[in-house]
C-alpha cells in the first residue's frame, strides 16, 4: 500500500501545466517516476509496471529536446519523444538485470487521428519478454487492451477475479506464430 501511495504522490508531482494553462503529463516525467520505482522492485520476485503515457494525444507538446526533428511535425516529435523515453526505461531495466524477467508492453488506447488512422480500431501493440515471447513474432489476430488482465493473471498463476471479465487470455497470440484470436468479435 505504501508503494501505491508513493506512486500516486509522485504522479501528482509529475503533473505540470503547459503555457496555455492546461494540464499535461510529460512522458519524460512519468518515465523518470517509473524508473525511480524500479529500485525497490529489486527486493521482490516479480515486476509488473503499467506506464500509461498520454502521448501522442493532443495537445501535441513535444519536449524542447525533441521539437522540430521529425518530418511528421509535432506528432512525429511526440512519437520520437515517447520512443526515447521507452528506451530510457529499457536501458534501466537492463542495468538492473530486470530486462529478461520483465514483461514490457507498449501500446495505445484508442489510436491517433494521424494520416488516415483507423480511428483506434488498430493500434500499436508491442510486447517483449525474452524466454517467453519469441523475438520477431507478428500477429494480425484480434485482441484488445482488456485482454491484458486475464493474460497477466494467467502468466503469474494468479486466480481471476470472481466477477465476469470481458477480456480473454491472449497468451497464445503472444507466444505462438499463427495463433488464432480467442475472440470471435470485439465490440467497442
Coordinates of C-alpha atoms in Angstrom, one line a residue:
X1 CA 0.0 0.0 0.0
X2 CA 2.8 2.4 0.8
X3 CA 4.2 1.9 -2.8
X4 CA 0.8 2.8 -4.2
X5 CA 0.6 5.9 -2.0
X6 CA 4.1 6.9 -3.1
X7 CA 3.3 6.4 -6.7
X8 CA 0.1 8.5 -6.5
X9 CA 2.0 11.3 -4.7
X10 CA 4.9 11.1 -7.2
X11 CA 2.5 11.1 -10.2
X12 CA 0.7 14.1 -8.8
X13 CA 4.1 15.9 -8.6
X14 CA 4.9 14.8 -12.1
X15 CA 1.9 16.7 -13.5
X16 CA 2.5 20.2 -14.7
X17 CA 0.8 22.9 -16.6
X18 CA 1.6 23.9 -20.2
X19 CA 2.0 27.5 -21.5
X20 CA -1.8 27.6 -22.1
X21 CA -2.5 26.7 -18.5
X22 CA -3.7 23.2 -19.5
X23 CA -2.8 20.1 -17.6
X24 CA -0.2 17.9 -19.2
X25 CA 1.8 14.9 -18.3
X26 CA 5.3 14.9 -19.8
X27 CA 6.4 11.4 -20.9
X28 CA 9.8 12.3 -19.5
X29 CA 8.5 12.9 -16.0
X30 CA 6.4 9.8 -15.9
X31 CA 9.2 7.6 -17.2
X32 CA 11.5 9.1 -14.6
X33 CA 8.9 8.2 -12.0
X34 CA 8.7 4.6 -13.3
X35 CA 12.5 4.3 -13.3
X36 CA 12.5 5.5 -9.7
X37 CA 10.0 2.8 -8.8
X38 CA 12.2 0.1 -10.2
X39 CA 14.8 0.2 -7.4
X40 CA 12.6 -1.1 -4.6
X41 CA 11.4 -3.8 -7.0
X42 CA 14.9 -5.4 -6.8
X43 CA 13.7 -6.9 -3.5
X44 CA 10.6 -8.6 -4.9
X45 CA 10.4 -11.6 -7.2
X46 CA 8.2 -10.1 -10.0
X47 CA 7.6 -6.8 -11.7
X48 CA 4.5 -5.6 -13.5
X49 CA 4.8 -1.9 -14.4
X50 CA 2.0 -0.3 -16.2
X51 CA 3.1 3.1 -17.6
X52 CA 0.2 4.7 -19.4
X53 CA 1.5 7.8 -21.3
X54 CA -0.9 10.3 -22.6
X55 CA 1.2 11.0 -25.7
X56 CA 0.6 11.2 -28.6
X57 CA -2.8 12.7 -27.8
X58 CA -3.5 16.4 -28.2
X59 CA -2.4 18.9 -27.3
X60 CA 0.9 17.9 -29.0
X61 CA 3.6 19.5 -27.0
X62 CA 7.0 17.8 -27.6
X63 CA 9.8 18.4 -25.1
X64 CA 12.2 21.0 -26.5
X65 CA 14.9 18.3 -26.9
X66 CA 12.6 16.6 -29.4
X67 CA 10.8 19.6 -31.0
X68 CA 11.3 20.2 -34.7
X69 CA 13.1 17.0 -35.5
X70 CA 10.5 14.8 -37.2
X71 CA 9.3 15.1 -40.8
X72 CA 5.8 14.3 -39.3
X73 CA 5.8 17.7 -37.4
X74 CA 4.7 17.9 -33.8
X75 CA 3.0 14.5 -33.9
X76 CA 6.3 12.8 -35.1
X77 CA 8.3 14.8 -32.5
X78 CA 6.0 13.5 -29.7
X79 CA 6.3 9.9 -31.0
X80 CA 10.1 10.2 -31.1
X81 CA 9.9 11.5 -27.5
X82 CA 7.9 8.5 -26.4
X83 CA 10.4 6.2 -28.2
X84 CA 13.4 7.9 -26.5
X85 CA 11.7 7.6 -23.1
X86 CA 10.8 3.9 -23.6
X87 CA 14.5 3.5 -24.5
X88 CA 15.5 5.1 -21.2
X89 CA 13.2 2.7 -19.3
X90 CA 14.5 -0.4 -21.2
X91 CA 18.2 0.7 -20.5
X92 CA 17.4 1.0 -16.8
X93 CA 15.7 -2.5 -16.8
X94 CA 18.9 -3.8 -18.4
X95 CA 21.2 -2.0 -16.0
X96 CA 19.3 -3.5 -13.0
X97 CA 19.3 -7.0 -14.7
X98 CA 15.5 -6.9 -14.8
X99 CA 15.1 -6.8 -18.6
X100 CA 14.9 -10.6 -19.2
X101 CA 12.3 -11.1 -16.4
X102 CA 10.0 -8.1 -17.1
X103 CA 7.1 -8.2 -19.5
X104 CA 7.2 -4.9 -21.4
X105 CA 4.2 -3.8 -23.4
X106 CA 4.0 -0.7 -25.4
X107 CA 0.5 0.1 -26.8
X108 CA -2.0 2.9 -27.2
X109 CA -5.6 3.3 -26.0
X110 CA -7.7 4.4 -28.9
X111 CA -5.2 5.4 -31.6
X112 CA -4.3 8.7 -33.1
X113 CA -6.1 10.6 -35.7
X114 CA -2.9 11.0 -37.7
X115 CA -2.6 10.4 -41.5
X116 CA -5.5 8.1 -42.3
X117 CA -5.6 6.2 -39.0
X118 CA -8.4 3.7 -38.5
X119 CA -9.5 5.8 -35.6
X120 CA -8.5 3.5 -32.8
X121 CA -9.5 0.1 -34.1
X122 CA -6.0 -0.9 -35.0
X123 CA -3.3 0.5 -32.6
X124 CA 0.3 -0.4 -32.0
X125 CA 0.9 -3.3 -29.6
X126 CA 4.5 -4.3 -28.9
X127 CA 5.2 -6.9 -26.2
X128 CA 8.7 -8.2 -25.1
X129 CA 9.7 -10.8 -22.6
X130 CA 12.8 -12.8 -23.6
X131 CA 12.3 -16.5 -22.9
X132 CA 8.5 -16.2 -23.2
X133 CA 7.7 -14.1 -26.3
X134 CA 9.6 -15.1 -29.4
X135 CA 11.5 -12.2 -31.0
X136 CA 10.0 -11.1 -34.3
X137 CA 6.6 -12.7 -33.7
X138 CA 3.9 -10.7 -35.5
X139 CA 0.2 -11.3 -35.4
X140 CA -2.8 -9.7 -37.0
X141 CA -5.3 -11.5 -34.8
X142 CA -7.9 -9.5 -32.8
X143 CA -7.1 -8.5 -29.3
X144 CA -8.0 -5.6 -27.0
X145 CA -6.3 -4.0 -24.1
X146 CA -8.8 -5.5 -21.6
X147 CA -7.2 -8.9 -22.5
X148 CA -4.1 -7.9 -20.6
X149 CA -5.6 -8.5 -17.1
X150 CA -6.6 -12.2 -17.8
X151 CA -3.3 -12.7 -19.7
X152 CA -1.1 -11.4 -16.9
X153 CA -3.2 -13.3 -14.3
X154 CA -2.5 -16.5 -16.2
X155 CA 1.2 -15.8 -16.6
X156 CA 1.5 -15.1 -12.9
X157 CA -0.5 -18.1 -11.8
X158 CA -3.0 -15.9 -10.1
X159 CA -6.7 -16.6 -9.9
X160 CA -9.1 -14.5 -12.0
X161 CA -11.4 -12.2 -10.0
X162 CA -14.8 -13.7 -9.2
X163 CA -16.5 -11.1 -11.4
X164 CA -17.1 -11.8 -15.1
X165 CA -14.4 -10.3 -17.3
X166 CA -14.8 -9.1 -20.9
X167 CA -11.1 -9.7 -21.7
X168 CA -9.7 -13.1 -22.6
X169 CA -6.3 -14.7 -22.1
X170 CA -4.2 -13.9 -25.2
X171 CA -1.1 -15.9 -24.1
X172 CA -1.1 -17.9 -27.3
X173 CA -1.2 -14.8 -29.5
X174 CA 1.9 -13.5 -27.7
X175 CA 3.8 -16.8 -27.8
X176 CA 2.8 -18.9 -30.9
X177 CA 3.1 -17.9 -34.5
X178 CA -0.2 -18.1 -36.3
X179 CA -2.3 -18.5 -33.2
X180 CA -5.9 -17.6 -33.6
X181 CA -7.6 -14.9 -31.6
X182 CA -9.7 -16.1 -28.6
X183 CA -12.4 -13.6 -29.8
X184 CA -15.0 -14.2 -32.4
X185 CA -15.7 -10.5 -32.4
X186 CA -14.9 -7.3 -30.5
X187 CA -17.4 -4.6 -29.6
X188 CA -16.1 -1.2 -28.6

